XYZ file of C-alpha atoms in Angstrom:
683
model
C -30.896 -4.491 7.782
C -32.033 -5.876 11.134
C -34.538 -8.314 9.632
C -32.964 -8.870 6.265
C -32.136 -12.349 4.979
C -28.652 -13.358 3.920
C -29.637 -13.493 0.235
C -31.007 -9.936 0.362
C -27.661 -8.142 0.588
C -24.607 -7.640 -1.629
C -21.234 -6.136 -0.723
C -19.748 -4.285 -3.682
C -16.315 -2.637 -3.870
C -15.843 0.239 -6.303
C -12.209 0.198 -7.401
C -10.103 1.529 -10.242
C -7.292 3.895 -11.178
C -7.040 7.406 -9.771
C -9.343 9.942 -11.504
C -11.548 7.289 -13.123
C -14.584 8.693 -11.279
C -15.251 6.078 -8.595
C -16.675 8.531 -6.073
C -18.929 9.979 -8.774
C -20.063 6.427 -9.588
C -21.011 5.956 -5.923
C -22.852 9.284 -5.885
C -24.768 8.289 -9.017
C -25.692 4.893 -7.529
C -26.993 6.568 -4.367
C -28.924 9.125 -6.409
C -30.599 6.632 -8.755
C -31.645 4.419 -5.822
C -33.179 7.422 -4.065
C -30.802 7.099 -1.126
C -29.832 10.759 -1.530
C -32.072 13.503 -2.898
C -29.299 15.767 -4.148
C -26.339 14.505 -6.122
C -23.021 15.945 -4.993
C -19.845 16.587 -6.960
C -16.224 15.922 -6.054
C -15.212 19.388 -7.240
C -17.739 20.964 -4.883
C -16.729 18.839 -1.879
C -20.280 17.698 -1.107
C -20.274 13.989 -1.990
C -21.197 11.236 0.451
C -17.756 9.725 -0.048
C -14.470 11.582 0.382
C -15.765 13.445 3.425
C -12.462 13.895 5.258
C -10.420 17.116 4.985
C -7.566 15.199 3.321
C -9.898 13.895 0.602
C -11.754 17.162 0.046
C -8.551 19.201 -0.230
C -7.091 16.806 -2.804
C -10.359 15.940 -4.558
C -9.419 12.278 -4.339
C -10.315 9.291 -2.180
C -7.812 8.806 0.617
C -9.507 5.937 2.464
C -12.350 3.453 2.052
C -15.763 5.137 2.128
C -18.874 3.090 2.871
C -22.467 3.791 1.841
C -25.579 1.622 1.599
C -28.535 1.730 -0.759
C -31.607 -0.412 -1.459
C -32.563 -1.364 -4.994
C -34.611 -4.255 -6.320
C -35.294 -5.490 -2.743
C -31.542 -5.870 -2.163
C -29.408 -3.902 0.291
C -26.161 -2.928 -1.405
C -23.180 -2.044 0.773
C -20.828 -0.054 -1.463
C -17.161 0.373 -0.543
C -15.600 3.228 -2.519
C -11.849 2.531 -2.534
C -8.901 4.853 -3.243
C -7.435 4.722 -6.732
C -3.907 5.950 -6.076
C -1.381 3.120 -6.170
C 0.146 4.617 -3.029
C -3.112 3.898 -1.178
C -3.428 0.350 -2.490
C -3.400 -1.220 0.976
C -6.781 0.368 1.720
C -8.219 -1.170 -1.425
C -6.736 -4.629 -0.938
C -7.909 -4.855 2.682
C -11.450 -3.933 1.661
C -11.576 -6.309 -1.314
C -10.976 -9.274 0.989
C -14.490 -8.849 2.399
C -16.673 -8.122 -0.644
C -18.849 -10.245 -2.915
C -18.023 -8.419 -6.132
C -15.913 -5.527 -7.389
C -16.820 -2.879 -9.955
C -13.583 -1.904 -11.700
C -14.075 1.658 -12.917
C -11.867 3.007 -15.692
C -12.119 5.718 -18.316
C -11.393 5.587 -22.044
C -8.119 7.506 -21.821
C -6.793 4.961 -19.334
C -7.282 2.265 -21.953
C -6.416 4.019 -25.199
C -3.715 6.674 -25.506
C -4.067 9.521 -27.981
C -1.890 7.771 -30.542
C -1.886 4.020 -29.992
C -3.196 1.193 -27.844
C -1.150 0.190 -24.812
C -1.589 -2.072 -21.866
C -3.749 -0.565 -19.156
C -0.971 -1.200 -16.657
C -2.671 0.674 -13.826
C -5.489 -1.881 -14.044
C -3.120 -4.842 -14.176
C -2.381 -4.714 -10.455
C -6.086 -4.710 -9.623
C -6.907 -7.561 -11.984
C -3.989 -9.539 -10.583
C -5.222 -9.142 -7.002
C -8.840 -9.874 -7.913
C -7.918 -13.029 -9.790
C -5.471 -14.218 -7.128
C -8.273 -13.946 -4.564
C -10.926 -15.200 -7.042
C -13.060 -12.127 -6.380
C -15.798 -11.723 -9.011
C -15.488 -8.434 -10.885
C -16.949 -6.507 -13.760
C -15.708 -3.415 -15.572
C -17.509 -0.095 -15.898
C -15.953 2.118 -18.568
C -16.928 5.512 -17.175
C -16.766 8.952 -18.827
C -17.827 7.573 -22.192
C -18.500 11.181 -23.215
C -14.699 11.479 -23.484
C -14.201 8.503 -25.778
C -11.744 9.203 -28.600
C -10.782 5.712 -29.748
C -12.889 2.684 -30.589
C -14.867 0.511 -28.211
C -13.227 -2.554 -29.731
C -9.836 -1.038 -28.969
C -10.787 -0.496 -25.325
C -11.941 -4.092 -25.013
C -8.652 -5.249 -26.515
C -6.710 -3.228 -23.935
C -8.740 -4.765 -21.117
C -8.144 -8.258 -22.469
C -4.401 -7.614 -22.457
C -4.312 -7.204 -18.681
C -6.984 -9.709 -17.575
C -6.368 -13.397 -17.018
C -10.119 -13.971 -17.301
C -12.117 -13.591 -20.547
C -13.365 -10.024 -20.956
C -16.799 -9.895 -22.595
C -18.907 -6.845 -23.478
C -22.413 -6.926 -22.073
C -23.308 -3.567 -23.616
C -22.389 -1.870 -26.878
C -22.303 1.949 -27.237
C -24.496 3.934 -29.608
C -22.641 6.998 -30.862
C -23.633 10.132 -32.705
C -20.398 11.668 -33.882
C -18.158 11.809 -30.811
C -21.095 11.586 -28.385
C -22.335 8.374 -26.760
C -26.114 8.714 -26.673
C -27.162 5.218 -25.642
C -26.305 1.532 -25.624
C -27.365 -1.859 -26.873
C -27.994 -4.575 -24.290
C -26.310 -7.619 -25.797
C -28.398 -10.015 -23.694
C -31.840 -9.015 -25.013
C -30.586 -7.142 -28.106
C -32.573 -4.068 -27.141
C -31.218 -0.585 -27.880
C -31.684 2.252 -25.368
C -31.341 6.023 -25.563
C -30.004 7.896 -22.529
C -32.057 10.592 -20.794
C -30.712 12.843 -18.064
C -32.402 12.181 -14.723
C -34.642 9.437 -16.127
C -34.415 5.787 -17.228
C -33.123 5.146 -20.727
C -35.797 4.754 -23.408
C -35.967 1.622 -25.609
C -35.398 2.510 -29.258
C -35.061 0.489 -32.471
C -31.669 -1.077 -33.062
C -29.729 1.248 -35.404
C -29.230 -0.408 -38.789
C -25.616 0.730 -39.031
C -24.776 -1.103 -35.767
C -26.534 -4.395 -36.405
C -23.444 -6.151 -37.741
C -21.224 -4.905 -34.916
C -23.882 -5.818 -32.348
C -24.203 -9.350 -33.699
C -20.436 -9.816 -33.647
C -20.158 -8.561 -30.059
C -23.102 -10.688 -28.921
C -21.674 -13.755 -30.595
C -18.388 -13.190 -28.776
C -20.265 -12.988 -25.454
C -22.219 -16.165 -26.145
C -19.202 -18.133 -27.348
C -17.274 -17.169 -24.219
C -20.159 -18.281 -21.999
C -20.431 -21.508 -24.004
C -16.890 -22.408 -22.934
C -18.415 -23.003 -19.470
C -21.807 -24.419 -20.493
C -22.096 -27.492 -22.753
C -25.820 -26.923 -23.323
C -25.200 -23.410 -24.599
C -22.411 -24.727 -26.818
C -24.795 -27.219 -28.407
C -27.366 -24.493 -29.025
C -24.804 -22.311 -30.748
C -23.585 -25.193 -32.915
C -27.182 -25.832 -33.984
C -27.792 -22.095 -34.647
C -30.382 -21.955 -31.874
C -30.760 -18.510 -30.306
C -30.589 -19.219 -26.535
C -33.373 -17.766 -24.374
C -32.627 -14.629 -22.389
C -33.133 -16.365 -19.026
C -30.489 -18.940 -19.880
C -27.968 -16.270 -20.833
C -28.632 -14.362 -17.613
C -28.215 -17.541 -15.577
C -24.888 -18.260 -17.288
C -23.693 -14.714 -16.675
C -24.503 -14.987 -12.974
C -22.911 -18.421 -12.669
C -19.648 -17.567 -14.438
C -19.345 -14.135 -12.826
C -19.836 -15.673 -9.384
C -17.012 -18.123 -10.114
C -14.702 -15.320 -11.310
C -14.594 -17.002 -14.697
C -15.537 -13.965 -16.810
C -15.282 -10.179 -16.669
C -18.391 -8.467 -18.102
C -17.990 -4.906 -19.397
C -20.531 -2.087 -18.967
C -20.423 1.546 -20.072
C -21.707 4.791 -18.603
C -21.307 8.471 -17.817
C -21.725 8.663 -14.060
C -21.583 12.441 -13.950
C -24.936 12.550 -15.767
C -26.216 9.245 -14.421
C -26.124 7.592 -17.851
C -25.718 3.841 -17.504
C -26.218 3.751 -13.728
C -29.664 2.139 -13.706
C -28.686 -0.620 -16.192
C -25.644 -1.313 -14.021
C -27.840 -1.618 -10.928
C -30.226 -3.927 -12.786
C -27.277 -6.125 -13.749
C -26.053 -6.185 -10.134
C -29.486 -7.345 -8.970
C -29.532 -10.139 -11.575
C -25.904 -11.217 -11.641
C -23.954 -10.200 -8.527
C -23.220 -13.326 -6.458
C -24.888 -13.717 -3.091
C -22.811 -13.330 0.112
C -22.813 -17.089 0.657
C -20.695 -17.511 -2.498
C -17.900 -15.372 -1.053
C -18.174 -17.192 2.288
C -17.871 -20.593 0.633
C -14.864 -19.368 -1.310
C -13.221 -18.557 2.028
C -14.062 -22.013 3.407
C -17.003 -20.864 5.545
C -20.623 -21.955 5.626
C -21.820 -18.369 5.461
C -25.069 -19.102 7.267
C -26.954 -16.913 9.699
C -26.996 -19.688 12.317
C -24.222 -20.338 14.791
C -21.874 -17.991 16.574
C -20.967 -14.777 14.726
C -17.655 -14.674 12.880
C -16.443 -11.301 11.605
C -13.284 -9.917 10.015
C -11.979 -6.361 10.349
C -11.588 -4.742 6.913
C -10.709 -1.208 7.976
C -10.007 0.786 11.139
C -11.072 4.408 11.571
C -10.306 6.882 14.332
C -12.995 9.554 14.477
C -12.589 12.787 16.378
C -15.934 12.383 18.116
C -16.561 8.660 18.473
C -13.085 7.216 18.851
C -12.205 3.928 17.189
C -14.496 2.317 14.609
C -13.856 -1.124 13.103
C -15.428 -1.854 9.730
C -16.223 -5.590 9.700
C -17.615 -8.196 7.337
C -20.024 -10.558 9.089
C -19.062 -13.892 7.577
C -21.517 -16.015 9.511
C -23.936 -15.864 12.419
C -25.867 -12.801 13.574
C -23.877 -9.966 15.131
C -25.557 -7.967 17.891
C -24.593 -4.701 19.521
C -22.488 -5.045 22.665
C -21.315 -8.509 21.585
C -18.192 -9.829 23.307
C -15.690 -10.586 20.530
C -12.337 -12.179 21.305
C -12.862 -11.282 24.935
C -13.610 -7.583 24.353
C -17.072 -6.074 24.514
C -17.899 -4.011 21.455
C -19.735 -0.740 21.777
C -22.309 0.367 19.226
C -23.189 -1.372 15.957
C -23.592 0.938 12.983
C -24.439 1.190 9.322
C -22.166 3.767 7.685
C -23.174 6.394 5.158
C -19.994 8.279 4.437
C -19.185 10.183 7.615
C -22.630 9.475 9.094
C -23.570 6.520 11.308
C -26.928 4.839 11.875
C -27.332 2.633 14.942
C -28.332 -1.008 14.489
C -29.397 -3.644 16.953
C -28.061 -6.547 14.918
C -26.500 -7.444 11.574
C -26.989 -10.712 9.708
C -24.324 -12.762 7.973
C -23.303 -11.300 4.644
C -23.352 -7.655 5.699
C -20.654 -5.061 6.307
C -21.115 -2.874 9.384
C -19.032 -0.897 11.867
C -18.345 -1.637 15.538
C -17.127 0.905 18.058
C -14.630 0.572 20.906
C -12.941 -2.664 19.825
C -9.697 -1.344 21.255
C -7.592 -4.469 20.688
C -8.864 -5.342 17.200
C -6.603 -4.625 14.228
C -7.316 -4.585 10.506
C -7.408 -8.153 9.205
C -8.258 -9.707 12.583
C -10.909 -12.405 12.784
C -13.280 -11.979 15.729
C -15.909 -14.222 17.263
C -17.866 -14.771 20.431
C -16.096 -18.116 20.803
C -12.502 -19.212 20.362
C -11.625 -19.546 16.669
C -9.039 -22.120 15.615
C -8.360 -20.985 12.041
C -7.651 -17.465 10.917
C -8.995 -16.145 7.629
C -6.503 -14.971 5.069
C -5.864 -11.248 4.931
C -4.226 -9.065 2.318
C -0.447 -8.945 2.533
C 0.990 -5.819 4.046
C 2.739 -3.738 1.399
C 6.455 -3.125 1.867
C 7.250 0.547 2.634
C 9.214 2.250 -0.136
C 9.496 5.916 0.899
C 10.344 7.640 4.174
C 10.418 11.064 5.776
C 12.059 12.067 9.036
C 9.456 13.845 11.161
C 9.417 15.916 14.334
C 6.602 17.920 15.997
C 6.683 21.636 15.276
C 6.183 22.123 19.024
C 8.715 20.088 21.012
C 6.207 19.798 23.868
C 4.164 17.517 21.601
C 6.879 14.852 21.412
C 5.230 12.903 24.241
C 2.025 12.579 22.172
C 3.725 11.534 18.950
C 4.165 7.795 19.506
C 0.510 7.332 20.510
C -0.724 9.254 17.476
C 1.563 7.334 15.111
C 0.371 4.028 16.543
C -3.244 4.981 15.794
C -2.229 6.174 12.339
C -0.724 2.764 11.565
C -3.863 1.049 12.898
C -5.897 3.023 10.365
C -3.436 2.324 7.564
C -1.270 -0.797 8.007
C 0.918 0.111 5.010
C 2.392 2.907 7.126
C 5.300 2.136 9.429
C 7.236 4.254 11.871
C 10.454 3.785 13.802
C 12.921 5.638 15.963
C 16.176 5.147 14.080
C 18.877 4.070 16.493
C 21.749 5.505 14.442
C 20.429 8.843 13.194
C 18.084 9.358 16.208
C 15.312 10.427 13.842
C 11.656 9.426 13.948
C 11.018 8.022 10.489
C 7.591 7.600 8.910
C 7.524 5.033 6.105
C 4.867 4.569 3.437
C 4.113 3.946 -0.220
C 5.200 7.320 -1.601
C 5.229 11.044 -0.989
C 1.471 11.492 -1.538
C 0.787 8.694 0.948
C 2.970 10.297 3.612
C 1.565 13.786 3.009
C -1.929 12.404 3.626
C -0.671 10.775 6.839
C 0.911 14.054 7.954
C -2.368 15.866 7.268
C -4.156 13.344 9.486
C -1.649 13.928 12.261
C -2.450 17.623 12.069
C -6.243 17.451 11.714
C -7.055 14.416 13.883
C -4.384 14.656 16.561
C -3.405 18.343 16.431
C 0.206 17.419 15.701
C 1.697 19.534 12.904
C 5.061 18.151 11.801
C 8.375 19.382 10.471
C 9.857 16.988 7.913
C 13.046 16.359 5.980
C 14.638 13.553 4.019
C 16.159 10.985 6.404
C 19.874 11.024 7.034
C 21.889 8.119 5.704
C 23.463 5.789 8.265
C 27.044 6.315 7.156
C 29.880 4.543 8.937
C 33.633 4.861 8.767
C 36.555 2.506 9.061
C 40.326 2.544 8.483
C 42.662 1.074 5.909
C 46.053 1.340 7.648
C 47.288 0.198 11.078
C 49.059 2.437 13.588
C 51.223 1.081 16.386
C 52.136 2.410 19.824
C 49.884 5.447 19.696
C 50.451 7.389 22.892
C 47.788 9.046 24.978
C 48.496 10.791 28.290
C 45.971 12.553 30.502
C 47.390 14.641 33.360
C 45.568 17.238 35.448
C 46.558 18.892 38.740
C 44.197 21.321 40.441
C 44.780 20.939 44.163
C 44.403 17.760 46.146
C 44.469 14.549 44.138
C 45.234 15.009 40.462
C 44.319 12.905 37.439
C 46.855 10.754 35.648
C 46.494 8.099 32.949
C 49.065 6.992 30.391
C 48.507 4.420 27.600
C 50.013 3.070 24.382
C 47.620 1.376 21.950
C 47.856 -0.398 18.613
C 45.095 0.349 16.090
C 44.462 -1.909 13.107
C 41.694 -2.552 10.558
C 39.567 -5.703 10.621
C 37.794 -7.478 7.737
C 34.415 -5.992 6.814
C 31.630 -7.118 9.080
C 33.839 -8.237 11.998
C 32.828 -5.321 14.224
C 35.057 -3.583 16.740
C 37.360 -5.398 19.128
C 39.382 -4.455 22.206
C 42.182 -6.446 23.750
C 45.059 -5.844 26.172
C 48.577 -7.203 26.399
C 49.831 -5.539 29.574
C 52.920 -7.072 31.132
C 54.203 -6.410 34.619
C 51.250 -4.313 35.773
C 52.154 -1.258 33.690
C 48.419 -0.505 33.750
C 46.678 -1.995 36.793
C 43.765 -4.337 36.015
C 41.229 -2.072 37.698
C 41.973 0.688 35.155
C 41.760 -1.429 31.997
C 37.910 -1.208 31.806
C 38.340 2.574 31.745
C 40.678 2.250 28.740
C 38.164 0.078 26.878
C 35.364 2.501 27.715
C 37.365 5.422 26.326
C 38.165 3.530 23.141
C 34.583 2.455 22.491
C 33.237 5.894 23.320
C 35.563 7.449 20.763
C 34.547 4.896 18.111
C 30.984 6.170 18.284
C 32.156 9.326 16.512
C 35.317 8.873 14.449
C 37.570 11.382 12.664
C 35.099 11.747 9.769
C 32.192 12.294 12.155
C 30.487 8.894 11.927
C 30.453 5.678 13.981
C 33.544 3.535 13.387
C 33.321 -0.150 12.466
C 35.736 -3.034 11.933
C 38.611 -1.699 14.029
C 40.727 -3.588 16.580
C 42.423 -1.702 19.410
C 45.001 -3.338 21.688
C 46.295 -1.804 24.924
C 49.984 -2.762 24.995
C 51.671 -0.476 27.534
C 51.293 2.499 29.824
C 52.072 3.891 33.231
C 50.185 5.027 36.297
C 50.489 7.087 39.468
C 49.801 5.419 42.773
C 47.747 8.396 44.010
C 46.480 10.339 40.997
C 45.478 7.518 38.664
C 41.823 6.478 38.288
C 39.597 4.645 35.868
C 38.272 7.994 34.609
C 41.780 9.267 33.951
C 42.639 6.184 31.890
C 39.384 6.589 29.968
C 40.457 10.105 29.003
C 43.955 8.901 28.112
C 42.483 6.271 25.788
C 40.345 8.896 24.051
C 43.422 11.069 23.513
C 45.296 8.141 22.024
C 42.440 7.392 19.637
C 42.163 11.061 18.649
C 45.854 11.080 17.826
C 46.025 7.765 15.998
C 42.801 7.350 14.025
C 43.320 10.255 11.567
C 46.648 8.649 10.598
C 45.015 5.294 9.773
C 43.561 6.420 6.413
C 39.916 6.677 7.520
C 37.358 5.678 4.905
C 33.650 6.526 4.644
C 31.260 3.568 4.365
C 27.671 3.586 3.140
C 24.954 0.943 3.600
C 24.126 -1.142 0.541
C 20.697 -2.755 0.158
C 19.690 -5.684 -1.985
C 16.574 -4.698 -3.901
C 14.026 -6.443 -6.086
C 12.056 -4.224 -8.456
C 8.751 -5.564 -9.814
C 7.892 -4.007 -13.159
C 5.925 -4.737 -16.352
C 8.312 -6.293 -18.876
C 7.850 -3.438 -21.337
C 9.503 -1.114 -18.809
C 12.331 -3.406 -17.700
C 14.904 -1.565 -19.793
C 13.831 1.721 -18.187
C 14.364 0.230 -14.747
C 17.804 -1.095 -15.660
C 18.779 2.418 -16.707
C 17.433 3.915 -13.479
C 19.380 1.450 -11.354
C 22.622 2.043 -13.263
C 22.155 5.795 -12.968
C 21.877 5.487 -9.196
C 25.163 3.620 -8.733
C 23.346 0.297 -8.591
C 24.887 -3.075 -9.403
C 22.459 -5.097 -11.524
C 22.378 -8.797 -10.664
C 19.865 -9.805 -13.338
C 16.158 -10.111 -13.955
C 13.635 -12.946 -14.251
C 9.911 -13.320 -14.930
C 7.800 -12.573 -11.872
C 6.219 -15.766 -10.585
C 2.488 -15.843 -11.261
C 2.491 -12.494 -13.076
C 2.239 -12.683 -16.844
C 4.212 -9.928 -18.545
C 6.106 -8.801 -15.424
C 9.766 -9.013 -14.455
C 11.675 -8.865 -11.182
C 14.980 -6.991 -11.426
C 17.565 -7.805 -8.720
C 20.332 -5.374 -7.814
C 22.502 -3.895 -5.101
C 22.008 -0.187 -4.465
C 23.408 2.355 -1.985
C 20.873 3.480 0.604
C 21.633 7.102 -0.261
C 20.357 6.512 -3.805
C 17.090 4.920 -2.703
C 15.392 7.810 -0.938
C 13.591 8.978 -4.086
C 13.900 5.746 -6.067
C 10.179 5.009 -5.974
C 9.395 8.440 -7.436
C 11.586 7.860 -10.503
C 10.488 4.250 -10.908
C 6.844 5.175 -11.030
C 7.431 8.121 -13.352
C 9.031 5.725 -15.844
C 6.541 2.848 -15.521
C 3.135 4.556 -15.675
C 2.995 4.479 -11.903
C 3.031 0.738 -11.221
C 6.605 -0.352 -10.403
C 7.457 -1.126 -6.807
C 10.334 -2.696 -4.926
C 11.379 -4.505 -1.792
C 14.667 -4.042 0.014
C 16.860 -5.586 2.670
C 20.182 -4.530 4.136
C 23.160 -6.358 2.661
C 26.495 -4.772 3.652
C 28.635 -1.686 4.117
C 30.758 -0.491 1.216
C 33.343 2.269 0.758
C 32.040 5.490 -0.719
C 33.811 6.634 -3.909
C 36.367 9.387 -3.186
C 34.618 12.136 -5.156
C 31.296 11.427 -3.489
C 33.014 11.140 -0.113
C 34.302 14.716 -0.383
C 30.823 16.030 -1.176
C 29.193 14.139 1.707
C 31.775 15.344 4.223
C 31.397 18.910 2.970
C 27.630 18.731 3.434
C 27.990 17.280 6.930
C 30.495 19.930 7.978
C 28.371 22.748 6.544
C 25.279 21.415 8.273
């Protein structure tokens, strides 16, 4: 890497739905290139990727894994990204810095057992890739499990891609088994062999018509971008192979097409042809740099962007960076901070480097002030590069250390956790006094809790967060009397007040006033009365903070010796205790305004979910820039939102999400009020 030219490297993200086999694809790529001598398996916990305890225990990727391999005189930096929608932030942050993405899917994710349906789990990925104009191709993995037709799978892909989807390979099947493929560029058929390159074989007669149709579709799609190719097709001239390959590289680099490849990564079938295609067609790093408005050259001062932050137990903080331009050297001073070591990553392993050229992805240690998405340079940078939007949190747990002595370490550990994963958020709730950890779903938070335990030795107790209920009153009460009198030798305590209590319009807050005439309550004691009133309103007759109540001190009496501000504070509390229960106290709950983003085919499901959770539907409209998606607007009680994301995803094939913002307080229905108060009293 130290002496490599810019054009000699490619940064490739491996993305796709959960369980599509992305980590196995990476393992197969590393095996075929000779980077590893023994191919691992996810089920055995010995793959290069997924090396953390959280990933091994779940047999799923929980963060971006990086590995490098050389093939065809090119250094490939592969970024294996999580597939769970709850870990999407990891994937989006990494995609910002790559040259091309391999979208891995499996046949069952495209074709159901009974009918075709939109591959909605891929729609989010395609949307992001197209919005960012990131070149991408599709690898249909696990072709040994194919049950439908290849044409049907292509149709499903076309339904979720804004770019033309074109097959570059066509499967050869014997019964239900896929035994090889036809390369549609050179029209050569190949037969798979385990552990060896595929053998060229004659084109099967029974597939010649299907092959010609698929190849014609590929050529006609490419001709939409190339007038010369269009003329050749119109004149029935078979274009030369080199011209087709050049068109594929050109249109792929411009994110104009989505080529489709097939394979069985578990056995290595299809891996070498995929690598050959990457060598020929994957765009050079300069293409991605130009797309971001950069020169992408190796000259000039280095400019890097942080794609991912890791905290390792041995080496501390590591920042995974894309070198956009210039040459990065170890111990460089970036944004005023001196970096530590410079490394090439291979899963959990690190190899020291002296320098890294533009167009590579490497790791830097000890960049303590750098956060994911930051742009760093040895000089002052005027413009910041775009970074992936931070996902809105949709699920929360209240957490507390199992050992109370660990509370002092919690905030520091949570801060590092959020640095690693910016889609996490934590807060100390001012009303419920709980530490709340927010994320993208229960799986996401369980992974975060595992990291707290394994990385920071902080095992947690958890529960669903308490709702920030409030209470108010409906009826006024006048001249409520409160007297506090104590005599225990020496000076006593005496305070005597009469207050009026009345409700205020919603949202006005609490108010205190006084209308004392003739010094019935001396001025120096009135602050004590207000303090007693406001202290009581923190915990009303139903057990919750009181809002929208006005209290007026109208009369009272005092003792020249025994009265004090403290005594009048106690008298005010007694008056409030006597009067508030007679003012028809009402329980209030917070109401949020929500917007649910969902594929249009599931909009009716979402409307039913919202109605079933006491929501008030405001309407729905097409989602801007998203074909086939709706945004449903509604009001919903906070108490009904704690598990909303779980039900939404269960009814939308896992892709619905929502945003929320506080709107108002609203009275709780009487039947629900009784249940809530019973639960509070029993707790």
